[in-house]
Structure formats: C-alpha cells, structure tokens
Short mmCIF file of C-alpha atoms in Angstrom, two decimals:
data_model
loop_
_atom_site.label_atom_id
_atom_site.label_comp_id
_atom_site.label_asym_id
_atom_site.label_seq_id
_atom_site.Cartn_x
_atom_site.Cartn_y
_atom_site.Cartn_z
CA UNK A 765 -0.08 0.22 0.24
CA UNK A 766 1.31 3.57 -0.61
CA UNK A 767 0.15 6.96 0.29
CA UNK A 768 -0.86 7.70 -3.21
CA UNK A 769 -3.18 4.92 -3.30
CA UNK A 770 -4.69 5.85 0.24
CA UNK A 771 -5.00 9.88 -1.54
CA UNK A 772 -6.88 8.14 -4.35
CA UNK A 773 -9.20 6.27 -2.45
CA UNK A 774 -10.28 8.74 -0.29
CA UNK A 775 -10.50 11.07 -2.83
CA UNK A 776 -12.88 8.82 -4.80
CA UNK A 777 -14.82 7.74 -1.70
CA UNK A 778 -15.56 11.38 -0.96
CA UNK A 779 -16.62 11.87 -4.24
CA UNK A 780 -18.03 8.49 -5.62
CA UNK A 781 -17.15 9.35 -8.64
CA UNK A 782 -13.85 8.55 -10.53
CA UNK A 783 -13.63 11.18 -12.85
CA UNK A 784 -14.45 13.99 -10.64
CA UNK A 785 -11.84 12.31 -8.19
CA UNK A 786 -9.15 12.49 -11.02
CA UNK A 787 -9.83 15.98 -12.14
CA UNK A 788 -9.09 16.94 -8.14
CA UNK A 789 -6.10 15.11 -8.06
CA UNK A 790 -4.40 15.99 -11.67
CA UNK A 791 -4.50 12.27 -12.67
CA UNK A 792 -6.16 10.34 -15.80
CA UNK A 793 -9.47 8.33 -14.80
CA UNK A 794 -7.29 5.32 -15.64
CA UNK A 795 -4.58 6.15 -13.22
CA UNK A 796 -7.22 6.67 -10.38
CA UNK A 797 -9.13 3.39 -11.60
CA UNK A 798 -5.43 1.47 -11.52
CA UNK A 799 -4.76 2.60 -7.90
CA UNK A 800 -8.49 1.70 -6.71
CA UNK A 801 -8.01 -1.93 -8.40
CA UNK A 802 -4.34 -2.71 -7.18
CA UNK A 803 -5.78 -2.03 -3.63
CA UNK A 804 -8.78 -4.66 -4.28
CA UNK A 805 -6.51 -7.14 -5.77
CA UNK A 806 -3.59 -6.85 -3.39
CA UNK A 807 -6.01 -7.34 -0.36
CA UNK A 808 -8.84 -9.49 -1.92
CA UNK A 809 -11.42 -7.11 -0.35
CA UNK A 810 -14.06 -5.15 -2.67
CA UNK A 811 -13.88 -1.71 -1.86
CA UNK A 812 -16.76 0.03 -4.22
CA UNK A 813 -19.40 -1.49 -5.83
CA UNK A 814 -20.08 -0.43 -9.59
CA UNK A 815 -24.22 0.53 -9.64
CA UNK A 816 -24.92 1.24 -12.91
CA UNK A 817 -22.67 3.97 -14.38
CA UNK A 818 -21.83 4.91 -10.83
CA UNK A 819 -19.82 3.93 -7.96
CA UNK A 820 -20.78 3.53 -4.12
CA UNK A 821 -18.47 2.22 -1.09
CA UNK A 822 -19.19 -0.90 0.26
CA UNK A 823 -19.44 -1.94 4.07
CA UNK A 824 -15.56 -2.60 3.71
CA UNK A 825 -15.13 0.46 2.04
CA UNK A 826 -16.66 2.38 4.65
CA UNK A 827 -14.88 1.33 7.31
CA UNK A 828 -11.25 1.26 5.46
CA UNK A 829 -12.15 5.25 4.81
CA UNK A 830 -11.73 5.91 8.46
CA UNK A 831 -8.29 4.22 8.81
CA UNK A 832 -7.05 6.01 5.65
CA UNK A 833 -8.14 9.72 6.57
CA UNK A 834 -6.45 9.20 10.02
CA UNK A 835 -3.30 7.87 8.19
CA UNK A 836 -3.29 10.94 5.96
CA UNK A 837 -3.61 13.18 8.86
CA UNK A 838 -0.57 11.85 10.17
CA UNK A 839 0.91 12.18 6.88
CA UNK A 840 -0.18 15.66 7.07
CA UNK A 841 1.02 16.21 10.75
CA UNK A 842 4.46 14.77 9.66
CA UNK A 843 4.48 17.45 6.73
CA UNK A 844 4.05 20.41 9.07
CA UNK A 845 6.95 19.01 11.43
CA UNK A 846 9.23 18.88 8.83
CA UNK A 847 7.94 22.34 7.57
CA UNK A 848 8.63 23.74 10.71
CA UNK A 849 12.83 22.86 10.63
CA UNK A 850 12.78 25.51 7.62
CA UNK A 851 12.23 28.25 9.80
CA UNK A 852 8.66 29.27 8.27
CA UNK A 853 10.29 29.58 5.12
CA UNK A 854 8.07 27.02 3.26
CA UNK A 855 5.31 24.94 4.32
CA UNK A 856 1.27 24.56 4.31
CA UNK A 857 -1.67 25.38 6.95
CA UNK A 858 -5.03 24.30 6.72
CA UNK A 859 -7.88 27.11 7.51
CA UNK A 860 -11.36 26.58 8.03
CA UNK A 861 -13.75 29.52 8.54
CA UNK A 862 -17.66 29.83 8.65
CA UNK A 863 -18.87 32.49 5.57
CA UNK A 864 -19.38 35.77 7.29
CA UNK A 865 -16.01 36.10 9.09
CA UNK A 866 -14.33 34.10 6.11
CA UNK A 867 -15.45 36.78 3.90
CA UNK A 868 -15.54 40.03 5.84
CA UNK A 869 -12.81 39.70 8.48
CA UNK A 870 -10.26 36.89 7.55
CA UNK A 871 -9.04 37.61 4.33
CA UNK A 872 -6.82 41.05 5.42
CA UNK A 873 -5.44 38.97 8.35
CA UNK A 874 -4.32 36.07 5.70
CA UNK A 875 -2.80 38.41 3.21
CA UNK A 876 -1.19 40.24 6.43
CA UNK A 877 0.18 36.90 6.91
CA UNK A 878 1.24 35.94 3.50
CA UNK A 879 3.20 39.30 3.31
CA UNK A 880 5.22 38.22 6.29
CA UNK A 881 5.47 34.42 5.09
CA UNK A 882 4.92 34.14 1.53
CA UNK A 883 6.39 30.64 1.46
CA UNK A 884 3.37 29.45 3.85
CA UNK A 885 0.58 27.89 1.27
CA UNK A 886 -2.52 29.09 3.30
CA UNK A 887 -5.24 26.60 2.77
CA UNK A 888 -8.99 28.11 3.47
CA UNK A 889 -12.19 26.15 3.32
CA UNK A 890 -15.55 27.54 4.18
CA UNK A 891 -18.19 26.29 5.67
CA UNK A 892 -20.82 26.54 8.49
CA UNK A 893 -20.14 26.65 11.95
CA UNK A 894 -20.53 22.98 12.81
CA UNK A 895 -18.60 21.74 9.71
CA UNK A 896 -15.26 24.06 11.00
CA UNK A 897 -15.59 22.47 14.36
CA UNK A 898 -15.56 19.36 13.02
CA UNK A 899 -12.55 19.88 10.80
CA UNK A 900 -10.76 21.27 13.62
CA UNK A 901 -11.68 18.07 16.13
CA UNK A 902 -11.13 15.61 13.53
CA UNK A 903 -7.39 17.22 12.68
CA UNK A 904 -8.79 18.42 8.83
CA UNK A 905 -8.05 21.84 10.09
CA UNK A 906 -5.39 23.33 12.41
CA UNK A 907 -7.33 26.52 12.98
CA UNK A 908 -10.83 27.28 12.61
CA UNK A 909 -12.38 30.84 12.43
CA UNK A 910 -16.34 30.92 13.65
CA UNK A 911 -19.24 33.10 14.54
CA UNK A 912 -21.13 32.59 17.42
CA UNK A 913 -21.19 30.54 20.06
CA UNK A 914 -19.77 26.50 20.40
CA UNK A 915 -19.77 24.23 23.19
CA UNK A 916 -16.86 21.28 21.95
CA UNK A 917 -14.44 20.23 24.60
CA UNK A 918 -11.96 19.18 22.50
CA UNK A 919 -11.43 22.44 21.28
CA UNK A 920 -9.87 25.62 22.96
CA UNK A 921 -11.69 28.89 22.08
CA UNK A 922 -10.07 32.55 21.82
CA UNK A 923 -12.07 35.33 21.31
CA UNK A 924 -11.02 37.71 18.03
CA UNK A 925 -13.87 40.80 17.96
CA UNK A 926 -17.60 41.14 18.06
CA UNK A 927 -19.94 41.35 15.30
CA UNK A 928 -23.41 43.24 15.55
CA UNK A 929 -26.67 41.15 14.37
CA UNK A 930 -29.28 42.72 12.64
CA UNK A 931 -32.78 42.39 10.88
CA UNK A 932 -33.39 43.37 7.52
CA UNK A 933 -35.94 43.83 5.21
CA UNK A 934 -37.00 44.83 1.45
CA UNK A 935 -37.62 48.93 1.65
CA UNK A 936 -41.44 47.98 0.86
CA UNK A 937 -41.96 45.81 3.70
CA UNK A 938 -44.14 46.59 6.82
CA UNK A 939 -40.93 46.82 9.26
CA UNK A 940 -39.17 49.15 7.11
CA UNK A 941 -40.76 52.34 8.43
CA UNK A 942 -38.10 53.02 11.39
CA UNK A 943 -40.49 52.46 14.36
CA UNK A 944 -39.45 50.12 17.14
CA UNK A 945 -40.59 46.51 17.22
CA UNK A 946 -40.94 44.14 19.66
CA UNK A 947 -39.94 40.42 19.70
CA UNK A 948 -43.72 39.68 19.43
CA UNK A 949 -44.54 41.53 16.75
CA UNK A 950 -41.10 40.40 14.73
CA UNK A 951 -42.20 36.93 15.34
CA UNK A 952 -45.82 37.95 14.29
CA UNK A 953 -45.21 40.24 11.34
CA UNK A 954 -42.40 38.77 9.49
CA UNK A 955 -41.81 35.85 7.37
CA UNK A 956 -38.08 34.53 7.72
CA UNK A 957 -35.39 33.45 4.86
CA UNK A 958 -32.69 32.12 6.88
CA UNK A 959 -29.43 30.21 6.94
CA UNK A 960 -29.01 26.35 7.28
CA UNK A 961 -28.85 24.71 10.33
CA UNK A 962 -25.13 24.79 11.68
CA UNK A 963 -25.00 28.36 10.57
CA UNK A 964 -23.91 30.90 13.22
CA UNK A 965 -25.74 33.38 12.43
CA UNK A 966 -28.88 31.32 12.17
CA UNK A 967 -28.05 29.92 16.18
CA UNK A 968 -27.24 33.28 17.31
CA UNK A 969 -30.42 34.87 16.07
CA UNK A 970 -32.18 31.98 17.16
CA UNK A 971 -30.68 31.56 20.42
CA UNK A 972 -31.35 35.79 21.13
CA UNK A 973 -35.34 35.33 20.13
CA UNK A 974 -35.28 32.16 22.40
CA UNK A 975 -34.13 34.64 25.34
CA UNK A 976 -37.10 37.08 24.35
CA UNK A 977 -39.42 34.46 24.85
CA UNK A 978 -39.95 33.17 20.96
CA UNK A 979 -39.05 29.71 20.30
CA UNK A 980 -37.56 29.06 17.06
CA UNK A 981 -40.44 26.45 16.22
CA UNK A 982 -42.54 30.01 16.80
CA UNK A 983 -40.42 31.86 13.91
CA UNK A 984 -41.95 31.79 10.40
CA UNK A 985 -39.24 30.41 8.53
CA UNK A 986 -40.21 30.54 4.70
CA UNK A 987 -36.86 29.56 3.13
CA UNK A 988 -33.49 27.95 4.30
CA UNK A 989 -30.76 28.80 1.48
CA UNK A 990 -26.95 28.02 2.11
CA UNK A 991 -25.18 31.63 1.81
CA UNK A 992 -25.30 35.04 3.03
CA UNK A 993 -25.67 36.26 -0.59
CA UNK A 994 -28.76 34.13 -1.53
CA UNK A 995 -30.65 34.58 1.79
CA UNK A 996 -29.73 38.73 0.89
CA UNK A 997 -30.99 38.34 -2.63
CA UNK A 998 -34.22 36.70 -1.04
CA UNK A 999 -35.08 38.89 1.18
CA UNK A 1000 -34.40 42.03 -1.30
CA UNK A 1001 -36.74 40.67 -4.33
CA UNK A 1002 -39.65 39.61 -1.53
CA UNK A 1003 -41.55 40.28 1.40
CA UNK A 1004 -39.23 38.31 3.84
CA UNK A 1005 -36.82 39.29 6.64
CA UNK A 1006 -33.47 37.90 7.90
CA UNK A 1007 -30.69 38.14 10.31
CA UNK A 1008 -27.35 38.72 9.23
CA UNK A 1009 -24.27 40.35 10.17
CA UNK A 1010 -23.71 43.96 9.87
CA UNK A 1011 -20.91 43.77 7.75
CA UNK A 1012 -22.61 41.46 5.38
CA UNK A 1013 -25.51 43.59 5.08
CA UNK A 1014 -23.49 47.14 5.08
CA UNK A 1015 -23.36 47.57 1.01
CA UNK A 1016 -27.22 46.65 0.94
CA UNK A 1017 -28.18 49.35 3.46
CA UNK A 1018 -25.50 51.89 1.72
CA UNK A 1019 -27.50 51.35 -1.53
CA UNK A 1020 -30.95 51.62 -0.06
CA UNK A 1021 -31.75 47.91 -1.11
CA UNK A 1022 -32.25 47.01 2.64
CA UNK A 1023 -33.55 48.69 5.31
CA UNK A 1024 -32.65 47.72 9.18
CA UNK A 1025 -35.54 47.08 11.09
CA UNK A 1026 -35.56 48.86 14.34
CA UNK A 1027 -35.17 45.91 16.58
CA UNK A 1028 -31.95 45.13 18.94
CA UNK A 1029 -30.11 41.66 18.72
CA UNK A 1030 -27.01 41.09 21.04
CA UNK A 1031 -23.96 41.21 19.41
CA UNK A 1032 -22.10 37.56 18.75
CA UNK A 1033 -18.34 36.75 18.84
CA UNK A 1034 -15.78 35.91 16.07
CA UNK A 1035 -13.89 33.25 17.43
CA UNK A 1036 -10.84 31.40 16.54
CA UNK A 1037 -10.79 27.48 17.29
CA UNK A 1038 -7.98 24.99 17.90
CA UNK A 1039 -7.48 21.82 19.33
CA UNK A 1040 -6.71 21.29 22.53
CA UNK A 1041 -4.47 18.48 22.58
CA UNK A 1042 -2.96 18.68 19.29
CA UNK A 1043 0.07 20.22 18.41
CA UNK A 1044 -0.14 23.54 16.72
CA UNK A 1045 2.55 23.75 14.07
CA UNK A 1046 4.63 27.09 14.00
CA UNK A 1047 2.77 28.45 11.29
CA UNK A 1048 -0.53 28.07 12.85
CA UNK A 1049 1.05 29.70 16.15
CA UNK A 1050 2.07 32.63 14.33
CA UNK A 1051 -1.43 32.85 12.40
CA UNK A 1052 -2.87 33.09 15.95
CA UNK A 1053 -0.24 36.10 16.70
CA UNK A 1054 -1.64 37.84 13.36
CA UNK A 1055 -5.43 36.79 14.28
CA UNK A 1056 -5.41 37.92 18.09
CA UNK A 1057 -3.36 41.23 17.26
CA UNK A 1058 -4.64 42.24 13.54
CA UNK A 1059 -7.84 44.31 13.54
CA UNK A 1060 -8.42 44.38 10.02
CA UNK A 1061 -9.68 47.92 9.47
CA UNK A 1062 -6.30 49.30 11.19
CA UNK A 1063 -3.71 49.32 8.15
CA UNK A 1064 -0.63 48.41 10.26
CA UNK A 1065 -1.91 46.23 12.46
CA UNK A 1066 -0.34 42.84 13.27
CA UNK A 1067 2.37 40.95 15.71
CA UNK A 1068 5.54 42.35 16.39
CA UNK A 1069 7.99 40.03 14.63
CA UNK A 1070 9.86 38.91 17.63
CA UNK A 1071 9.40 35.68 19.55
CA UNK A 1072 6.86 34.20 21.89
CA UNK A 1073 4.08 33.46 19.64
CA UNK A 1074 4.02 29.99 20.28
CA UNK A 1075 2.60 30.87 23.62
CA UNK A 1076 -0.50 31.19 21.93
CA UNK A 1077 -0.77 27.40 21.36
CA UNK A 1078 -2.83 24.84 23.48
#
C-alpha cells in the first residue's frame, strides 16, 4: 500500500466518482481506476460497488475510509513538523472558516500573514460553524474561525472581535418604517429567510429570540438558503426578513436596497478555534498571533516580529 493509493481512495470515496476524483488529483481516470483496482486485488477486498454508471462504497470501504483518513492526517502532521525545520520559509497551513468571517474579517489577516511569510501555503476552506468545528476536531484543519457560540470540549476558543447582528427587510416591508419593533411583533409580522441549520448566524439569532421568549418553532421560516448572498437576494426581492451580520448587509443598506428593522439583537463573537490536544505548528501559532493582534480596519495591525508567538498554542 502506498500513500498515493490512500489519497486516491479517499478522493474517490468522498466524491463517489472516478472522473471527478481524477480531476481533483490532476490524474487520468485510468490511473485512478488502476490505483483502486490494485488495492482491491492485493488485499482481496471490494472497496466499491459499481452501480449503474456510478460507484458507491461497500461496507468494507466505509470502514477503510476512516482508517485512510486517519493515516493521511498523520502524514499531514509529519509534513507540518518537517516544514517547521525551515523556520517558516516553507510549509502549508490548513484553515477552515464560516462564511461571514471568511468573507469580511479574515482575508485581510491572511494577506498580512502571507506578506510576512510568503513561503507558507494557506489553504482556506469555507463551511458553516458546525463544519468548521468538525474540521478542527478531526484534524482536517489546524485552526478554525467561527461566528457565535460553540460547545465542544475538544476545542480551545479565543475571542477575536464582536459582530453586530441585525434584522433587515426590503424597503417596502411593513417593518421598514423605522418604528421600534417588539420581539412579538417581529415573530408575528415577519416571514424569515434564514441560513441552514449549523450556521452560526442562524444559531445566534434563534438563541437571541429564545431569550425574548420566542421559540425557534414560533418563527415563520419560509425559506432556508446556504449562503449570506442568497439570503439577502431573496429578502431584497420579496417580502421576507432575515437576521444577518452588519458587515454583510452594509453595502445593501448603503444603497438603500435593504432597510434595518428597528429591533436590537445582541452582538456575537468571532472566535478562533484550535484543538486542545494537538500540537500547533509554528505557522499556525504565528497565524494565531496575527489574528489576535490584527484589526483588519487598521492598516498596520499585526503582531511584532519578535518571538513569543508560540505561547498562544494550546
């Protein structure tokens, strides 16, 4: 068994498609098929069933997928350790972030980090808060950036900054007139378009409304969409409301295409996640320092170049 075969197997298993796996790995479909066939033949086990024109994991394949992922995670850990020997002159750092912080807070921090350490490859993946936490807990990412509350004993959390949540509607909506709105009125008069379950924005909004005595089940949620942009587009074109980060809504509010409802929501925290029991690479520790010291709206923000940044590791 080779590492290349493990990489190929995981890529095919996650996509359940030979051609798409081949494209992701920059290999030919025949090379991918050959790697899978050699694994199956050598160990006399069937990892995939060919169903119609597609493939699906067998029961044995599902068991092996967990082992293959764990092995590749250890390989990535070994690569990080070797990269440290170069004094941050080379290496790679995997980061996961939820949508709002990935779009409106994190990019400037990452660009400042890249300017200081151009040899470190930054790999950013975007998902909702639950997906980010799972990636850090599982070792797929060293660091995670999320909005809102999270309770996972495996993960250490560091506060970065606060983000204002607000309710917005189209200009013609009855709640767009600027008069103060009570929680009960909001629940009665607004049909909501919200992000999916697992989104930090949705969790914080529902948690805040529960604090006002409005259960999530009492909210009239008429549509669930997977991105902030889709949610705001739906609200702009219809008669619904949504809860959203002020940073996300700012351009729409400035243009007059959306109006803020006169209803106060608690702010939520942007937080940095790391695994309590996993070693943070030197690159990750340095990015932690950048994240804690940087305020993206202040042009020279960033940590000092001197040592001490590794003290932020858990």
